[in-house]
């Protein structure tokens, strides 16, 4: 499974009486689009970190072909600076 920001996650109920949930992917943590995702759920607007299970699928809402070279999503969580990356002066 892979997703990009703006795609829709749909979670189907696996038993009778369980309601289908859906939400918008608002954050992708891996450059290849693999889980987990930050999802804004449609029913209440909450944003949660979501690890999809077998009852979930992604609806890709953009019509542009995705290639690994064009994915520009960045982690939604802050990344700690590393020595030598311009944030820390080494002497």
CSV table of N, CA and C in Angstrom, one decimal:
chain,number,residue,atom,x,y,z
A,1,UNK,N,0.9,-1.2,0.0
A,1,UNK,CA,0.0,0.0,0.0
A,1,UNK,C,0.9,1.2,0.0
A,2,UNK,N,0.5,2.2,-0.8
A,2,UNK,CA,1.2,3.5,-0.7
A,2,UNK,C,0.1,4.6,-0.9
A,3,UNK,N,0.5,5.8,-0.4
A,3,UNK,CA,-0.4,6.9,-0.5
A,3,UNK,C,0.4,8.2,-0.6
A,4,UNK,N,-0.3,9.2,-1.1
A,4,UNK,CA,0.3,10.6,-1.1
A,4,UNK,C,-0.6,11.5,-0.4
A,5,UNK,N,-0.1,12.7,0.0
A,5,UNK,CA,-0.9,13.7,0.6
A,5,UNK,C,-2.1,14.0,-0.4
A,6,UNK,N,-3.3,14.1,0.2
A,6,UNK,CA,-4.5,14.3,-0.6
A,6,UNK,C,-5.2,13.1,-1.0
A,7,UNK,N,-4.6,11.9,-0.9
A,7,UNK,CA,-5.4,10.7,-1.2
A,7,UNK,C,-6.4,10.4,-0.1
A,8,UNK,N,-7.3,9.5,-0.3
A,8,UNK,CA,-8.3,9.2,0.7
A,8,UNK,C,-8.1,7.7,1.2
A,9,UNK,N,-8.1,7.6,2.5
A,9,UNK,CA,-8.1,6.3,3.1
A,9,UNK,C,-9.5,5.8,3.4
A,10,UNK,N,-9.9,4.6,3.0
A,10,UNK,CA,-11.2,4.1,3.3
A,10,UNK,C,-11.0,2.8,4.1
A,11,UNK,N,-11.7,2.8,5.3
A,11,UNK,CA,-11.6,1.6,6.2
A,11,UNK,C,-13.0,1.0,6.2
A,12,UNK,N,-13.1,-0.2,5.6
A,12,UNK,CA,-14.4,-0.9,5.6
A,12,UNK,C,-14.6,-1.7,6.9
A,13,UNK,N,-15.8,-1.8,7.4
A,13,UNK,CA,-16.1,-2.6,8.5
A,13,UNK,C,-16.0,-4.1,8.2
A,14,UNK,N,-15.5,-4.8,9.1
A,14,UNK,CA,-15.3,-6.3,8.8
A,14,UNK,C,-16.4,-7.1,9.4
A,15,UNK,N,-17.3,-6.5,10.2
A,15,UNK,CA,-18.4,-7.2,10.8
A,15,UNK,C,-19.7,-6.4,10.6
A,16,UNK,N,-20.8,-7.1,10.7
A,16,UNK,CA,-22.1,-6.4,10.6
A,16,UNK,C,-22.2,-5.3,11.6
A,17,UNK,N,-22.7,-4.2,11.1
A,17,UNK,CA,-23.0,-3.1,12.0
A,17,UNK,C,-21.8,-2.1,12.2
A,18,UNK,N,-20.6,-2.5,11.6
A,18,UNK,CA,-19.5,-1.6,11.7
A,18,UNK,C,-19.5,-0.6,10.5
A,19,UNK,N,-19.4,0.6,10.9
A,19,UNK,CA,-19.5,1.7,9.8
A,19,UNK,C,-18.2,1.9,9.1
A,20,UNK,N,-18.3,2.1,7.8
A,20,UNK,CA,-17.1,2.4,7.0
A,20,UNK,C,-16.6,3.8,7.4
A,21,UNK,N,-15.3,4.0,7.6
A,21,UNK,CA,-14.7,5.3,7.9
A,21,UNK,C,-13.9,5.7,6.7
A,22,UNK,N,-13.8,7.0,6.5
A,22,UNK,CA,-12.9,7.5,5.5
A,22,UNK,C,-12.2,8.8,6.0
A,23,UNK,N,-11.1,9.1,5.4
A,23,UNK,CA,-10.4,10.3,5.8
A,23,UNK,C,-9.3,10.7,4.7
A,24,UNK,N,-8.8,11.9,4.8
A,24,UNK,CA,-7.8,12.4,3.9
A,24,UNK,C,-6.4,12.2,4.4
A,25,UNK,N,-5.5,11.8,3.6
A,25,UNK,CA,-4.1,11.7,4.0
A,25,UNK,C,-3.5,13.1,4.0
A,26,UNK,N,-3.1,13.5,5.2
A,26,UNK,CA,-2.6,14.9,5.3
A,26,UNK,C,-1.1,14.9,5.6
A,27,UNK,N,-0.5,13.7,5.8
A,27,UNK,CA,0.9,13.5,6.1
A,27,UNK,C,1.4,12.2,5.7
A,28,UNK,N,2.5,12.1,5.1
A,28,UNK,CA,3.2,10.9,4.7
A,28,UNK,C,4.6,10.9,5.3
A,29,UNK,N,4.9,9.8,6.0
A,29,UNK,CA,6.2,9.7,6.8
A,29,UNK,C,7.3,9.1,6.0
A,30,UNK,N,7.1,8.4,4.9
A,30,UNK,CA,8.1,7.8,4.2
A,30,UNK,C,8.1,8.3,2.7
A,31,UNK,N,9.2,8.5,2.1
A,31,UNK,CA,9.3,9.0,0.7
A,31,UNK,C,8.6,8.1,-0.3
A,32,UNK,N,8.6,6.8,0.0
A,32,UNK,CA,8.0,5.8,-0.9
A,32,UNK,C,6.5,5.7,-0.7
A,33,UNK,N,5.9,6.5,0.2
A,33,UNK,CA,4.5,6.5,0.4
A,33,UNK,C,3.9,5.3,1.2
A,34,UNK,N,4.8,4.6,1.9
A,34,UNK,CA,4.3,3.5,2.7
A,34,UNK,C,3.8,4.0,4.1
A,35,UNK,N,3.0,3.2,4.8
A,35,UNK,CA,2.5,3.6,6.1
A,35,UNK,C,3.6,3.8,7.1
A,36,UNK,N,3.3,4.5,8.1
A,36,UNK,CA,2.0,5.1,8.6
A,36,UNK,C,1.7,6.4,7.9
A,37,UNK,N,0.4,6.9,8.1
A,37,UNK,CA,0.0,8.1,7.5
A,37,UNK,C,-0.7,9.0,8.6
A,38,UNK,N,-0.6,10.3,8.4
A,38,UNK,CA,-1.4,11.2,9.2
A,38,UNK,C,-2.7,11.4,8.5
A,39,UNK,N,-3.9,11.0,9.1
A,39,UNK,CA,-5.2,11.0,8.4
A,39,UNK,C,-6.1,12.0,9.2
A,40,UNK,N,-6.8,12.8,8.4
A,40,UNK,CA,-7.9,13.7,9.0
A,40,UNK,C,-9.2,12.9,8.6
A,41,UNK,N,-9.8,12.4,9.7
A,41,UNK,CA,-11.0,11.6,9.5
A,41,UNK,C,-12.3,12.5,9.2
A,42,UNK,N,-13.1,12.1,8.3
A,42,UNK,CA,-14.2,12.8,7.8
A,42,UNK,C,-15.3,13.0,8.9
A,43,UNK,N,-15.5,12.0,9.7
A,43,UNK,CA,-16.6,12.1,10.7
A,43,UNK,C,-16.4,13.1,11.8
A,44,UNK,N,-15.2,13.4,12.1
A,44,UNK,CA,-15.0,14.4,13.2
A,44,UNK,C,-13.8,15.4,13.0
A,45,UNK,N,-13.1,15.3,11.9
A,45,UNK,CA,-12.0,16.2,11.6
A,45,UNK,C,-10.7,16.0,12.4
A,46,UNK,N,-10.7,15.0,13.3
A,46,UNK,CA,-9.5,14.7,14.0
A,46,UNK,C,-8.4,14.2,13.1
A,47,UNK,N,-7.1,14.5,13.4
A,47,UNK,CA,-6.0,14.0,12.7
A,47,UNK,C,-5.3,13.0,13.6
A,48,UNK,N,-5.1,11.8,13.1
A,48,UNK,CA,-4.4,10.7,13.9
A,48,UNK,C,-3.4,10.1,13.0
A,49,UNK,N,-2.4,9.4,13.7
A,49,UNK,CA,-1.4,8.6,13.0
A,49,UNK,C,-2.1,7.3,12.8
A,50,UNK,N,-2.1,6.8,11.5
A,50,UNK,CA,-2.8,5.6,11.2
A,50,UNK,C,-2.0,4.6,10.5
A,51,UNK,N,-2.0,3.4,11.0
A,51,UNK,CA,-1.3,2.2,10.4
A,51,UNK,C,-2.4,1.4,9.8
A,52,UNK,N,-2.6,1.4,8.4
A,52,UNK,CA,-3.7,0.7,7.8
A,52,UNK,C,-3.6,-0.9,8.0
A,53,UNK,N,-4.8,-1.5,8.2
A,53,UNK,CA,-4.9,-2.9,8.3
A,53,UNK,C,-5.4,-3.5,7.0
A,54,UNK,N,-5.7,-4.8,7.0
A,54,UNK,CA,-6.2,-5.4,5.8
A,54,UNK,C,-7.6,-4.9,5.4
A,55,UNK,N,-8.3,-4.2,6.2
A,55,UNK,CA,-9.6,-3.7,5.9
A,55,UNK,C,-9.6,-2.3,5.3
A,56,UNK,N,-8.4,-1.8,5.0
A,56,UNK,CA,-8.3,-0.4,4.5
A,56,UNK,C,-7.7,-0.4,3.1
A,57,UNK,N,-8.1,0.6,2.3
A,57,UNK,CA,-7.5,0.8,1.0
A,57,UNK,C,-7.4,2.3,0.7
A,58,UNK,N,-6.6,2.6,-0.3
A,58,UNK,CA,-6.3,4.0,-0.6
A,58,UNK,C,-7.1,4.3,-1.9
A,59,UNK,N,-7.8,5.4,-2.0
A,59,UNK,CA,-8.3,6.0,-3.2
A,59,UNK,C,-7.4,7.1,-3.6
A,60,UNK,N,-6.7,6.9,-4.7
A,60,UNK,CA,-5.8,7.9,-5.2
A,60,UNK,C,-6.6,9.0,-6.0
A,61,UNK,N,-6.7,10.2,-5.4
A,61,UNK,CA,-7.6,11.2,-6.0
A,61,UNK,C,-6.9,12.1,-7.0
A,62,UNK,N,-5.6,12.0,-7.2
A,62,UNK,CA,-5.0,12.7,-8.3
A,62,UNK,C,-4.9,11.8,-9.5
A,63,UNK,N,-4.9,12.4,-10.7
A,63,UNK,CA,-4.8,11.7,-11.9
A,63,UNK,C,-3.5,11.7,-12.5
A,64,UNK,N,-2.5,12.3,-11.9
A,64,UNK,CA,-1.1,12.3,-12.4
A,64,UNK,C,-0.4,11.0,-12.1
A,65,UNK,N,0.3,10.5,-13.0
A,65,UNK,CA,1.1,9.2,-12.7
A,65,UNK,C,2.1,9.5,-11.6
A,66,UNK,N,2.2,8.6,-10.7
A,66,UNK,CA,3.2,8.8,-9.6
A,66,UNK,C,4.5,8.0,-10.0
A,67,UNK,N,5.6,8.6,-9.8
A,67,UNK,CA,6.9,7.9,-9.9
A,67,UNK,C,7.7,8.3,-8.7
A,68,UNK,N,8.6,7.5,-8.4
A,68,UNK,CA,9.4,7.7,-7.2
A,68,UNK,C,10.2,9.0,-7.2
A,69,UNK,N,10.5,9.4,-8.4
A,69,UNK,CA,11.3,10.6,-8.6
A,69,UNK,C,10.5,11.9,-8.3
A,70,UNK,N,9.2,11.8,-8.5
A,70,UNK,CA,8.3,13.0,-8.3
A,70,UNK,C,7.7,13.1,-7.0
A,71,UNK,N,7.8,12.1,-6.1
A,71,UNK,CA,7.2,12.2,-4.8
A,71,UNK,C,8.0,13.2,-4.0
A,72,UNK,N,7.3,14.3,-3.5
A,72,UNK,CA,8.0,15.3,-2.7
A,72,UNK,C,7.5,15.5,-1.3
A,73,UNK,N,6.7,14.5,-0.8
A,73,UNK,CA,6.2,14.6,0.5
A,73,UNK,C,7.4,14.5,1.5
A,74,UNK,N,7.2,15.3,2.5
A,74,UNK,CA,8.3,15.3,3.6
A,74,UNK,C,7.7,14.8,4.8
A,75,UNK,N,8.5,14.3,5.8
A,75,UNK,CA,7.9,13.8,7.0
A,75,UNK,C,7.1,14.8,7.7
A,76,UNK,N,6.0,14.4,8.3
A,76,UNK,CA,5.1,15.4,9.0
A,76,UNK,C,5.7,15.7,10.4
A,77,UNK,N,6.5,14.8,10.9
A,77,UNK,CA,7.1,14.9,12.2
A,77,UNK,C,8.5,15.6,12.0
A,78,UNK,N,8.9,16.5,13.0
A,78,UNK,CA,10.2,17.1,12.9
A,78,UNK,C,11.3,16.1,12.9
A,79,UNK,N,12.3,16.3,12.1
A,79,UNK,CA,13.5,15.5,12.0
A,79,UNK,C,14.6,16.1,12.8
A,80,UNK,N,15.3,15.4,13.7
A,80,UNK,CA,16.4,15.9,14.4
A,80,UNK,C,17.5,16.3,13.5
A,81,UNK,N,18.1,17.5,13.7
A,81,UNK,CA,19.3,17.8,12.8
A,81,UNK,C,20.5,16.9,13.0
A,82,UNK,N,21.2,16.6,12.0
A,82,UNK,CA,22.4,15.8,12.0
A,82,UNK,C,23.6,16.7,11.8
A,83,UNK,N,24.7,16.3,12.5
A,83,UNK,CA,25.9,17.0,12.3
A,83,UNK,C,26.3,17.1,10.8
A,84,UNK,N,26.7,18.3,10.4
A,84,UNK,CA,27.1,18.4,9.0
A,84,UNK,C,26.0,18.7,8.0
A,85,UNK,N,24.8,18.8,8.4
A,85,UNK,CA,23.7,19.1,7.5
A,85,UNK,C,23.3,20.5,7.4
A,86,UNK,N,24.2,21.4,8.0
A,86,UNK,CA,23.9,22.8,7.9
A,86,UNK,C,23.3,23.4,9.2
A,87,UNK,N,22.8,22.5,10.1
A,87,UNK,CA,22.2,23.0,11.3
A,87,UNK,C,23.3,23.0,12.5
A,88,UNK,N,24.3,22.2,12.4
A,88,UNK,CA,25.3,22.2,13.4
A,88,UNK,C,26.7,22.5,12.8
A,89,UNK,N,27.3,23.5,13.4
A,89,UNK,CA,28.6,23.8,12.9
A,89,UNK,C,29.7,22.9,13.5
A,90,UNK,N,30.4,22.2,12.6
A,90,UNK,CA,31.5,21.3,13.1
A,90,UNK,C,32.8,22.1,13.0
A,91,UNK,N,33.6,21.9,14.0
A,91,UNK,CA,34.9,22.6,14.1
A,91,UNK,C,36.0,21.6,14.2
